[in-house]
mmCIF file with all atom_site columns, C-alpha atoms in Angstrom:
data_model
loop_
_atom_site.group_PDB
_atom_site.id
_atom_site.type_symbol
_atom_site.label_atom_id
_atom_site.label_alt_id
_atom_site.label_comp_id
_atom_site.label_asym_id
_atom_site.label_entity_id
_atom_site.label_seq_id
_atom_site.pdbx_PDB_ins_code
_atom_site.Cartn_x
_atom_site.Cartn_y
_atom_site.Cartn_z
_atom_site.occupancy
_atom_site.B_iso_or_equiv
_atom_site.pdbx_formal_charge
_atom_site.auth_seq_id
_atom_site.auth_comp_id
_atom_site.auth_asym_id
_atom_site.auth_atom_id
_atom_site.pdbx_PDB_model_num
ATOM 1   C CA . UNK A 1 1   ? -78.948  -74.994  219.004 1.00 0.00 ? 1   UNK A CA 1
ATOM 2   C CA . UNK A 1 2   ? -78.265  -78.520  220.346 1.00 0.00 ? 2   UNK A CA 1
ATOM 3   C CA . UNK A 1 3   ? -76.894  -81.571  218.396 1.00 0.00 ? 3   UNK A CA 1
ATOM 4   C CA . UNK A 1 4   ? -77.174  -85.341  219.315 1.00 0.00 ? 4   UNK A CA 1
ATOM 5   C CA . UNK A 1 5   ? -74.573  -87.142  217.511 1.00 0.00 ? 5   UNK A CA 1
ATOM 6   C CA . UNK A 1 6   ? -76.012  -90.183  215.444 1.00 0.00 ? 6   UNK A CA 1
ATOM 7   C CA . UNK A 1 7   ? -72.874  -92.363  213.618 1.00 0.00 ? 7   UNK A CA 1
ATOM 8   C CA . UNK A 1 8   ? -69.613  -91.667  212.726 1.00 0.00 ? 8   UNK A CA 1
ATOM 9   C CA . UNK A 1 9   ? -69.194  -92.639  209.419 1.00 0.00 ? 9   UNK A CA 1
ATOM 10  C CA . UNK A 1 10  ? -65.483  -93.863  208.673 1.00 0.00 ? 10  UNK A CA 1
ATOM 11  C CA . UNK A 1 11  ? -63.962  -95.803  205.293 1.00 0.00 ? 11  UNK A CA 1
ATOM 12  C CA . UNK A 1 12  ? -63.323  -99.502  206.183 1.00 0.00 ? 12  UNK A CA 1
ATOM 13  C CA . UNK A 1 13  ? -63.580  -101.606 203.058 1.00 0.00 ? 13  UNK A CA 1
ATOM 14  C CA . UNK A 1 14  ? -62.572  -100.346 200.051 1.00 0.00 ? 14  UNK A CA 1
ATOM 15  C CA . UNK A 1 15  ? -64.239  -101.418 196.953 1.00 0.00 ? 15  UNK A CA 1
ATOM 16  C CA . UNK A 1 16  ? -64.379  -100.590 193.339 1.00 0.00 ? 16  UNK A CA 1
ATOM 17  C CA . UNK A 1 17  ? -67.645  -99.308  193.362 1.00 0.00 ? 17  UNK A CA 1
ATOM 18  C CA . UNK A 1 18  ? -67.799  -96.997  195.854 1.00 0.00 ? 18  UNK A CA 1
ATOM 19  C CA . UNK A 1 19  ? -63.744  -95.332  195.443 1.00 0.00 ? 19  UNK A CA 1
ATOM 20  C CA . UNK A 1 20  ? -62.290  -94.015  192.284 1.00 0.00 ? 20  UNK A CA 1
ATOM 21  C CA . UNK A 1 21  ? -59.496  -96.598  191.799 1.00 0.00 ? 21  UNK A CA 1
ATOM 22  C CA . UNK A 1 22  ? -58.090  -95.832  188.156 1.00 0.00 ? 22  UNK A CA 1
ATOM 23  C CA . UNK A 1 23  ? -54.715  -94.684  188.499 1.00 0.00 ? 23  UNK A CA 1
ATOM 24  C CA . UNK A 1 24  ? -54.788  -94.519  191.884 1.00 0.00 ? 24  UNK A CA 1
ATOM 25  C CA . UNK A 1 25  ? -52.625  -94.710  195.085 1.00 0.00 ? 25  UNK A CA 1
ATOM 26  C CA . UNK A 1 26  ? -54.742  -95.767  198.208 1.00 0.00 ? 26  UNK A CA 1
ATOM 27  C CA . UNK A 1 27  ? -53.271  -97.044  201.389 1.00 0.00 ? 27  UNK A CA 1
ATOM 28  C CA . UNK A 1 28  ? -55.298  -97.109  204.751 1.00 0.00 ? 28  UNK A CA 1
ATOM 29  C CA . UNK A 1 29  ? -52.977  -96.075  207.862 1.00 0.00 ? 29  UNK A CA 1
ATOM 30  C CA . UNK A 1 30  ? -53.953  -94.996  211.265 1.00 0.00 ? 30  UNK A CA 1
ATOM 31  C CA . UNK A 1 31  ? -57.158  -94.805  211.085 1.00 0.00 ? 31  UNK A CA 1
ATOM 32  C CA . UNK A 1 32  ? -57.322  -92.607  208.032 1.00 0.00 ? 32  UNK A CA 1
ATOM 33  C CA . UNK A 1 33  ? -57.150  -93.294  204.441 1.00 0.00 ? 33  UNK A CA 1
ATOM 34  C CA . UNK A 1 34  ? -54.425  -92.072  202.198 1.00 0.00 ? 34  UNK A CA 1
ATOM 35  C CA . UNK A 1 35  ? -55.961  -91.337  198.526 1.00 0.00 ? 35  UNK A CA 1
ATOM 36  C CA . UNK A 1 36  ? -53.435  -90.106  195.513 1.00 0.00 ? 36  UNK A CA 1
ATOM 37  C CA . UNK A 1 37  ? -53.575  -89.552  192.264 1.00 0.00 ? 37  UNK A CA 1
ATOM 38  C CA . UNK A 1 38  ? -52.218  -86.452  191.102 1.00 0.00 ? 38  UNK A CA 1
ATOM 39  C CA . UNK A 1 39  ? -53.719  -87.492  187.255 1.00 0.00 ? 39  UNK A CA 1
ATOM 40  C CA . UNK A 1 40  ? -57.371  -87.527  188.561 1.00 0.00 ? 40  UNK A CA 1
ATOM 41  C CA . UNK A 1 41  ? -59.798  -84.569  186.241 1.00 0.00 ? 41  UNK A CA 1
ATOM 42  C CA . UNK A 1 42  ? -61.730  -82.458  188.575 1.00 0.00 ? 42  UNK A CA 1
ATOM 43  C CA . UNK A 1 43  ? -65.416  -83.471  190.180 1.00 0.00 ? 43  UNK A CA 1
ATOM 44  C CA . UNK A 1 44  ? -64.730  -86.805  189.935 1.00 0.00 ? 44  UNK A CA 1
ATOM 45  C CA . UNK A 1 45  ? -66.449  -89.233  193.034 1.00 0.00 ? 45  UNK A CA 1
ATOM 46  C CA . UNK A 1 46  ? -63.452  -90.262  195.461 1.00 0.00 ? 46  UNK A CA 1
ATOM 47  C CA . UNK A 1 47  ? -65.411  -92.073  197.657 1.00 0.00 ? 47  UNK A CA 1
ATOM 48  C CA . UNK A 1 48  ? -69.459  -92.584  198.090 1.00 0.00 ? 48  UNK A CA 1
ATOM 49  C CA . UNK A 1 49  ? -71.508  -94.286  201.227 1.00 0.00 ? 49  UNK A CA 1
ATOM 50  C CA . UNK A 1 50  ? -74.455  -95.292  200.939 1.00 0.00 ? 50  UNK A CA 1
ATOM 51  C CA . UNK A 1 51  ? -77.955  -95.719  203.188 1.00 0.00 ? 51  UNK A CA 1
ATOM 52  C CA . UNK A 1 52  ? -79.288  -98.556  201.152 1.00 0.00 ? 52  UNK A CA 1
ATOM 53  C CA . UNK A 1 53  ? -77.027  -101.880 199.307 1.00 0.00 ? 53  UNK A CA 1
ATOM 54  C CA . UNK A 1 54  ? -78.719  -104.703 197.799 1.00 0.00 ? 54  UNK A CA 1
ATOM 55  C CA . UNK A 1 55  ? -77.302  -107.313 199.936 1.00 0.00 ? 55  UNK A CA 1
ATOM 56  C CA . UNK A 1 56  ? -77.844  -110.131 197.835 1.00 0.00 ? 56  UNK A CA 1
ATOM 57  C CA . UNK A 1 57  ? -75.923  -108.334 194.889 1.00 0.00 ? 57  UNK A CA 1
ATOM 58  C CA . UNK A 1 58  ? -73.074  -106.390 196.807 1.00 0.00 ? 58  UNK A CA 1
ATOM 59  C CA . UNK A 1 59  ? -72.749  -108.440 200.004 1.00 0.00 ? 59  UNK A CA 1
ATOM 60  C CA . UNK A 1 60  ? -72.780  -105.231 201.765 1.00 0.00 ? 60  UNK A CA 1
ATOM 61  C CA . UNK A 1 61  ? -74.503  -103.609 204.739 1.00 0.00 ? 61  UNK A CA 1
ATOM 62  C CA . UNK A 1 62  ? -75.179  -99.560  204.858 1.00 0.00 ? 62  UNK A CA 1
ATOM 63  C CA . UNK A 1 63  ? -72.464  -97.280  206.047 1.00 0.00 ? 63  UNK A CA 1
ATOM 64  C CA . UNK A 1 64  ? -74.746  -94.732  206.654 1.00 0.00 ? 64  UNK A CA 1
ATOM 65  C CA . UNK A 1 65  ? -78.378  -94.505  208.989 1.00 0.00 ? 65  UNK A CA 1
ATOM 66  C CA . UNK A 1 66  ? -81.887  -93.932  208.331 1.00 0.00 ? 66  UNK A CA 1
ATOM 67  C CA . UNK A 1 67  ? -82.384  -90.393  208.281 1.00 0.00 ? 67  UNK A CA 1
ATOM 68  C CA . UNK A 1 68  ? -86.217  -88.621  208.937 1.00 0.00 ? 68  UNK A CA 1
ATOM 69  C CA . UNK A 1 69  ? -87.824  -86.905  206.804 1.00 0.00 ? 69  UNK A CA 1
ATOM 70  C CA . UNK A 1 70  ? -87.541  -82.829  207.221 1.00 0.00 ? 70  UNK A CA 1
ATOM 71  C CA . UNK A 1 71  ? -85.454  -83.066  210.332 1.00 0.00 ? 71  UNK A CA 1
ATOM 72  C CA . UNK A 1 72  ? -82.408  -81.152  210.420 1.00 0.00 ? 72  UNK A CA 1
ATOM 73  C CA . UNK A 1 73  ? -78.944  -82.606  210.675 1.00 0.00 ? 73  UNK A CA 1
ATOM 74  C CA . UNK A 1 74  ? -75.186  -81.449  210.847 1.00 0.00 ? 74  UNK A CA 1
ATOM 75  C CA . UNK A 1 75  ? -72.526  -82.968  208.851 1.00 0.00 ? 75  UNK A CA 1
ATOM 76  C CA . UNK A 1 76  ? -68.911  -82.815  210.221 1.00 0.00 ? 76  UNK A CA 1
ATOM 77  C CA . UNK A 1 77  ? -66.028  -83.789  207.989 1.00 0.00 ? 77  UNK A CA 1
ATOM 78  C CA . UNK A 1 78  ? -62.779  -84.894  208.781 1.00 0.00 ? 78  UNK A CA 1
ATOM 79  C CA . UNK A 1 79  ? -60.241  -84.823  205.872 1.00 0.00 ? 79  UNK A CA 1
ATOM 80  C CA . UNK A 1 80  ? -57.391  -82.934  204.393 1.00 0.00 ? 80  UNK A CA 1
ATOM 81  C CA . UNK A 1 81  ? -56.065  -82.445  200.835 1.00 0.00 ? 81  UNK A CA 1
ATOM 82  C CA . UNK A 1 82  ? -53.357  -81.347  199.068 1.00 0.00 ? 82  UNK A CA 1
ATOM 83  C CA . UNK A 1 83  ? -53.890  -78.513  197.488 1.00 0.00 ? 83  UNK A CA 1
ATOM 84  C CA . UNK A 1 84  ? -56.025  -77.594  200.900 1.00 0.00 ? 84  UNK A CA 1
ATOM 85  C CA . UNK A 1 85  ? -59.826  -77.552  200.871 1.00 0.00 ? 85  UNK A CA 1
ATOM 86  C CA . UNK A 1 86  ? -60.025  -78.433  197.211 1.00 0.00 ? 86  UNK A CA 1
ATOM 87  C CA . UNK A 1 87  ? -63.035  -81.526  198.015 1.00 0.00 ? 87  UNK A CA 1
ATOM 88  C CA . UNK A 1 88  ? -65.963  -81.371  198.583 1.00 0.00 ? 88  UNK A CA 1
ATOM 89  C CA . UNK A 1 89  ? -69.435  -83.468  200.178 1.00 0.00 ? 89  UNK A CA 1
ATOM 90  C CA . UNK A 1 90  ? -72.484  -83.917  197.932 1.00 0.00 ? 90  UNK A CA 1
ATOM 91  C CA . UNK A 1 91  ? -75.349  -85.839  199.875 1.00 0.00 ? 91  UNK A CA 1
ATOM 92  C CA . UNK A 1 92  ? -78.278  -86.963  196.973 1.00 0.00 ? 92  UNK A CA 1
ATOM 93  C CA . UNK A 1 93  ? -81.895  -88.148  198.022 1.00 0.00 ? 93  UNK A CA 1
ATOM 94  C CA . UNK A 1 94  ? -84.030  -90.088  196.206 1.00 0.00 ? 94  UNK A CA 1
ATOM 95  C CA . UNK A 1 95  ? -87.350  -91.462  196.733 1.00 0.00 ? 95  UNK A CA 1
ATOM 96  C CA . UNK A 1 96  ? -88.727  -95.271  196.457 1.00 0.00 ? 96  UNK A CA 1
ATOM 97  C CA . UNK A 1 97  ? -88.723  -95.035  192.757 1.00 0.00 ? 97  UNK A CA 1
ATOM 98  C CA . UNK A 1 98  ? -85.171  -94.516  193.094 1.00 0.00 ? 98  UNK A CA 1
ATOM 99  C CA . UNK A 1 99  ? -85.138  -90.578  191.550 1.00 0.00 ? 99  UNK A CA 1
ATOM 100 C CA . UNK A 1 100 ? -83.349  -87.847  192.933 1.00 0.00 ? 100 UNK A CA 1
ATOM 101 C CA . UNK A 1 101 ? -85.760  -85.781  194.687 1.00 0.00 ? 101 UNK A CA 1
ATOM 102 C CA . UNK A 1 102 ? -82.952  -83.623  196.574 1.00 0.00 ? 102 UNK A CA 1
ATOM 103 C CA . UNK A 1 103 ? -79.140  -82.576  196.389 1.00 0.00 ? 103 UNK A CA 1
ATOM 104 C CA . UNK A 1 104 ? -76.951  -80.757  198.880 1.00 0.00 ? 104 UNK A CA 1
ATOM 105 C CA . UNK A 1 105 ? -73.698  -79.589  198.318 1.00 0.00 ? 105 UNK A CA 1
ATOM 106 C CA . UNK A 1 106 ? -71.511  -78.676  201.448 1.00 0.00 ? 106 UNK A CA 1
ATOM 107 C CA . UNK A 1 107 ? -67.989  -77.194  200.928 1.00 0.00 ? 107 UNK A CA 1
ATOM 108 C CA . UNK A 1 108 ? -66.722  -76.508  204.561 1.00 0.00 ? 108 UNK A CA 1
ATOM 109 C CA . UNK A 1 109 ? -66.137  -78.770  207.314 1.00 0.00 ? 109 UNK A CA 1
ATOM 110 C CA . UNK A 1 110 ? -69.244  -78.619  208.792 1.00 0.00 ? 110 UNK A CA 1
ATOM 111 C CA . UNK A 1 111 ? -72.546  -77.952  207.438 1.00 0.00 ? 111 UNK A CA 1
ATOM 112 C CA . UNK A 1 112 ? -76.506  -78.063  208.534 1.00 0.00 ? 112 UNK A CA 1
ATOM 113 C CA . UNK A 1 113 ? -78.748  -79.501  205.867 1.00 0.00 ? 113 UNK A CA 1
ATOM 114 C CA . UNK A 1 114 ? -82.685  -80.575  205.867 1.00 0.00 ? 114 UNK A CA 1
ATOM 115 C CA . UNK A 1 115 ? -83.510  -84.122  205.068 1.00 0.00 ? 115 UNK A CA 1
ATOM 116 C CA . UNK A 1 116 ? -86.390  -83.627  201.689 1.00 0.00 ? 116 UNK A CA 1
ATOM 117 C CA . UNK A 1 117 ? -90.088  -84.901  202.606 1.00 0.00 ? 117 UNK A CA 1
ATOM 118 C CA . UNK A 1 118 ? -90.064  -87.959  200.365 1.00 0.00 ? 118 UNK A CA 1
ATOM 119 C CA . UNK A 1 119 ? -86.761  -89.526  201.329 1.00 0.00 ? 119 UNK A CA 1
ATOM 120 C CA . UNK A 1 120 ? -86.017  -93.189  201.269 1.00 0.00 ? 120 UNK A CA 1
ATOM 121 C CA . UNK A 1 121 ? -82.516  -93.250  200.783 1.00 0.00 ? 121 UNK A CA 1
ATOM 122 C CA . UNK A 1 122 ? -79.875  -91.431  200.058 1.00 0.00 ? 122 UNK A CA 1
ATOM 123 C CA . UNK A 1 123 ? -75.666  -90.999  199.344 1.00 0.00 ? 123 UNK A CA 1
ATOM 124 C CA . UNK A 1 124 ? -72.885  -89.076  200.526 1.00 0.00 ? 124 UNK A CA 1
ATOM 125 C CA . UNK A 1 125 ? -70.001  -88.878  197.776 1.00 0.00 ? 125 UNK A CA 1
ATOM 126 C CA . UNK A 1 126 ? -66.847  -86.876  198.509 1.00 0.00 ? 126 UNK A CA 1
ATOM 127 C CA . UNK A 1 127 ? -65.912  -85.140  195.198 1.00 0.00 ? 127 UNK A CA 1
ATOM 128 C CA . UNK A 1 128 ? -62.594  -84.401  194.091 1.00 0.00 ? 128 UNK A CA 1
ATOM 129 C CA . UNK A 1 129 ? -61.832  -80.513  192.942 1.00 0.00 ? 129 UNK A CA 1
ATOM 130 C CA . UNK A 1 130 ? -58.477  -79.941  191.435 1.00 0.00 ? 130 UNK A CA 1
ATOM 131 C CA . UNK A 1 131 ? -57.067  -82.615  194.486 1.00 0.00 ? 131 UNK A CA 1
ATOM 132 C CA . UNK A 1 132 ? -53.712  -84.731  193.958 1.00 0.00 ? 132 UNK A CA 1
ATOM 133 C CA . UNK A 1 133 ? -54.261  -86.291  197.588 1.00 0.00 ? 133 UNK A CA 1
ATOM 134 C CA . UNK A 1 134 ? -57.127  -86.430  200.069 1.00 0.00 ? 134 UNK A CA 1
ATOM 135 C CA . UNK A 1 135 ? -56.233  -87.970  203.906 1.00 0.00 ? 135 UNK A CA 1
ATOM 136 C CA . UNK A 1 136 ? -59.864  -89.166  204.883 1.00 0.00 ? 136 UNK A CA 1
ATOM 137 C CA . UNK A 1 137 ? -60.645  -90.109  208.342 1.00 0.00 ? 137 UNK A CA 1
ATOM 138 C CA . UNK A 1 138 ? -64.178  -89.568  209.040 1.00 0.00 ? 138 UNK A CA 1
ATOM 139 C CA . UNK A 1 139 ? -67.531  -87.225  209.072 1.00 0.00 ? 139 UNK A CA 1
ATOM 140 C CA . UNK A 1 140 ? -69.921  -87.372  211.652 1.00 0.00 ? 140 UNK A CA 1
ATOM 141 C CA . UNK A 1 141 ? -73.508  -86.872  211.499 1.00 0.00 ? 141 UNK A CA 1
ATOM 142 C CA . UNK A 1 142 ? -75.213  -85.044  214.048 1.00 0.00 ? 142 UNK A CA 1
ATOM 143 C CA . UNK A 1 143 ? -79.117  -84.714  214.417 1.00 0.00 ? 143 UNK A CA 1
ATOM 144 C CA . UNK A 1 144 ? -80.819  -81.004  215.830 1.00 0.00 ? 144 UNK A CA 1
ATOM 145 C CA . UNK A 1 145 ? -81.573  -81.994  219.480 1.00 0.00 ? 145 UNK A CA 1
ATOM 146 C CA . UNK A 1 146 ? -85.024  -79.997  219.711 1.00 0.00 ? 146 UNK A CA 1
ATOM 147 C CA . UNK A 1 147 ? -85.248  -78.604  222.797 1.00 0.00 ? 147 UNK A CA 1
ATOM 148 C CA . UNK A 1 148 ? -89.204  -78.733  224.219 1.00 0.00 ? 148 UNK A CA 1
ATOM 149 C CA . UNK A 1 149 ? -89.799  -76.590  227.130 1.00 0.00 ? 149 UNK A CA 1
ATOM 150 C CA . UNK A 1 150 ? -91.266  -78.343  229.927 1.00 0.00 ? 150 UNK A CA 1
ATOM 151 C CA . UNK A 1 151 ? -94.509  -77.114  231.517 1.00 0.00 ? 151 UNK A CA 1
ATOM 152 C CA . UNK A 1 152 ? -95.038  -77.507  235.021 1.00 0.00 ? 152 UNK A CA 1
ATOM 153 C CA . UNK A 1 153 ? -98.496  -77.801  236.228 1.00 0.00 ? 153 UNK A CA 1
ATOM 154 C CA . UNK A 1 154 ? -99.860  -76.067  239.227 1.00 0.00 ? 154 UNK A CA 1
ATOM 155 C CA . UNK A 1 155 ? -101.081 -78.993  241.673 1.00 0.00 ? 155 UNK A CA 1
ATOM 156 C CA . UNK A 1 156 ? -104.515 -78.157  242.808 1.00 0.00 ? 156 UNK A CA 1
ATOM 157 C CA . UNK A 1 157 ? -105.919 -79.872  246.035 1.00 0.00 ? 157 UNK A CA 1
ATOM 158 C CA . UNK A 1 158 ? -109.763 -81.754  245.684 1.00 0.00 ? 158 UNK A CA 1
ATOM 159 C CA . UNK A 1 159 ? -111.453 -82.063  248.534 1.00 0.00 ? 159 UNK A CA 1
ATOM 160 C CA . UNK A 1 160 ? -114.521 -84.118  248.426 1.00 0.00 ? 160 UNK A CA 1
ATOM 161 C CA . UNK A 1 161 ? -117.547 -85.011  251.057 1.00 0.00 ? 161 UNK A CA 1
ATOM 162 C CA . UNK A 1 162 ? -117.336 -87.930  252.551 1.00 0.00 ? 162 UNK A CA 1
ATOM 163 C CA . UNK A 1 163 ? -120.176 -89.461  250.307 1.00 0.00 ? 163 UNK A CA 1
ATOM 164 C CA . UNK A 1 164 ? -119.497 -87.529  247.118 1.00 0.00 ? 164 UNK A CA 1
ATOM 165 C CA . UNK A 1 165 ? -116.055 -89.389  246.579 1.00 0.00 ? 165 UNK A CA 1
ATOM 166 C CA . UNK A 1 166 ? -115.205 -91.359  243.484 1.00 0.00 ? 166 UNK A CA 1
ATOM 167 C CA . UNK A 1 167 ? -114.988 -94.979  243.367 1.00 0.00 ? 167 UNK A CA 1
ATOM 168 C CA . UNK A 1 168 ? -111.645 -95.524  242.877 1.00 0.00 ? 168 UNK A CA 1
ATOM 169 C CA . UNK A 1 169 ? -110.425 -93.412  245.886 1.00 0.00 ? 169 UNK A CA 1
ATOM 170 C CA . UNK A 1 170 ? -111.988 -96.118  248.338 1.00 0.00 ? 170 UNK A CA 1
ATOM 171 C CA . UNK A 1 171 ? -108.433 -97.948  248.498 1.00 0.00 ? 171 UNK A CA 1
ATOM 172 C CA . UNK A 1 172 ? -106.887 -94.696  249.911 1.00 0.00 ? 172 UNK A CA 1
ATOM 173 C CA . UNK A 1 173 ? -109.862 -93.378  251.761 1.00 0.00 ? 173 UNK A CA 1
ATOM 174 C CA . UNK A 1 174 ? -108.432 -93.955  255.264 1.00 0.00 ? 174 UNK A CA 1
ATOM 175 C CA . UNK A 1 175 ? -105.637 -91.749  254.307 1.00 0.00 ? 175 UNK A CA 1
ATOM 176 C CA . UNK A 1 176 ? -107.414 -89.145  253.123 1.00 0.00 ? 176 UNK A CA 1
ATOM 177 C CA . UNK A 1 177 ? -108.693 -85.589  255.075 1.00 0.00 ? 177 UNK A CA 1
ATOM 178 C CA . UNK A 1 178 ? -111.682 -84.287  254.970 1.00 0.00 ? 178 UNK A CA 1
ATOM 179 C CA . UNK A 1 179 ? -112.413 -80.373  255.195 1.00 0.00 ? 179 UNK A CA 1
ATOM 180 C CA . UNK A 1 180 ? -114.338 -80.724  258.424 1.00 0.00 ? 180 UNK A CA 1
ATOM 181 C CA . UNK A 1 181 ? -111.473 -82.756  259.887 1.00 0.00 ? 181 UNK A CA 1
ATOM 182 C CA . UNK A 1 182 ? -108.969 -79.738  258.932 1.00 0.00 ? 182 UNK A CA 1
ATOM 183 C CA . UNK A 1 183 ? -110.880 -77.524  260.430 1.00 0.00 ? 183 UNK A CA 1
ATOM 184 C CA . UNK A 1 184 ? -111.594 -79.094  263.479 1.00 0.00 ? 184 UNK A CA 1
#
């Protein structure tokens, strides 16, 4: 199976309402972001993205694309924390009326999930699980490249009479052969 990569998703702005700031130690460096706080209670949100911001509110674009409906995409996840793999991902879907119509939970690196019917947005939220630090860099979202096969048609000649001939082969008559003239 074939992915087609679609955005990678990184954490450039930090803001209160989409990281878990109380008590916290958070530094961006290299590229990555440095999140501490040995005090924070299990399955709390570290940090959450978002498909859908009310600009006029927030001031605030999406981090994350339009996904379609029951298509099939791979998430890839690049972070580290200290005690190792205790985070995890939890992407939430909710319709136009703004309830949850779907929830995935993915606990490894990467992970395929299926986008629910109904979907008009949705969030990704990294989740602390008994963490003291988390090193985030990025995840990347991949979408299943379908592969169709290709059918190749068998060209079949047409030979017409001279007067039987469609209209719109006048322009190339000239160029054309007629049976009679192969065989003679």
């Amino acid at each position: 199976m074939t992915y087609k990569q679609i955005a990678i998703i990184t954490l450039d702005d930090i803001h209160t309402d989409n990281v878990y700031t109380y008590g916290s130690e958070i530094h961006m460096e290299g590229g990555s972001v440095h999140f501490k706080n040995p005090l924070m209670p299990p399955s709390r949100p570290i940090f959450k993205w978002s498909s859908r911001y009310n600009y006029q509110g927030n001031r605030r674009s999406p981090e994350l694309p339009l996904l379609t409906p029951e298509k099939k995409y791979k998430l890839e996840v690049v972070a580290q924390s200290i005690p190792a793999n205790r985070f995890y991902l939890k992407l939430a879907f909710s319709n136009r009326q703004g309830e949850v119509i779907g929830q995935y939970v993915q606990r490894s690196d990467s992970d395929s999930f299926t986008c629910p019917k109904d979907t008009f947005t949705y969030t990704i939220t990294l989740y602390g699980a008994g963490c003291e630090q988390v090193i985030f860099e990025r995840f990347i979202l991949f979408e299943e490249d379908v592969i169709c096969p290709i059918v190749i048609e068998e060209k079949r000649s047409a030979s017409y009479a001279p007067l039987e001939r469609p209209s719109f082969l006048q322009l190339v008559e000239p160029l054309l052969e007629t049976n009679e003239e192969k065989k003679g």
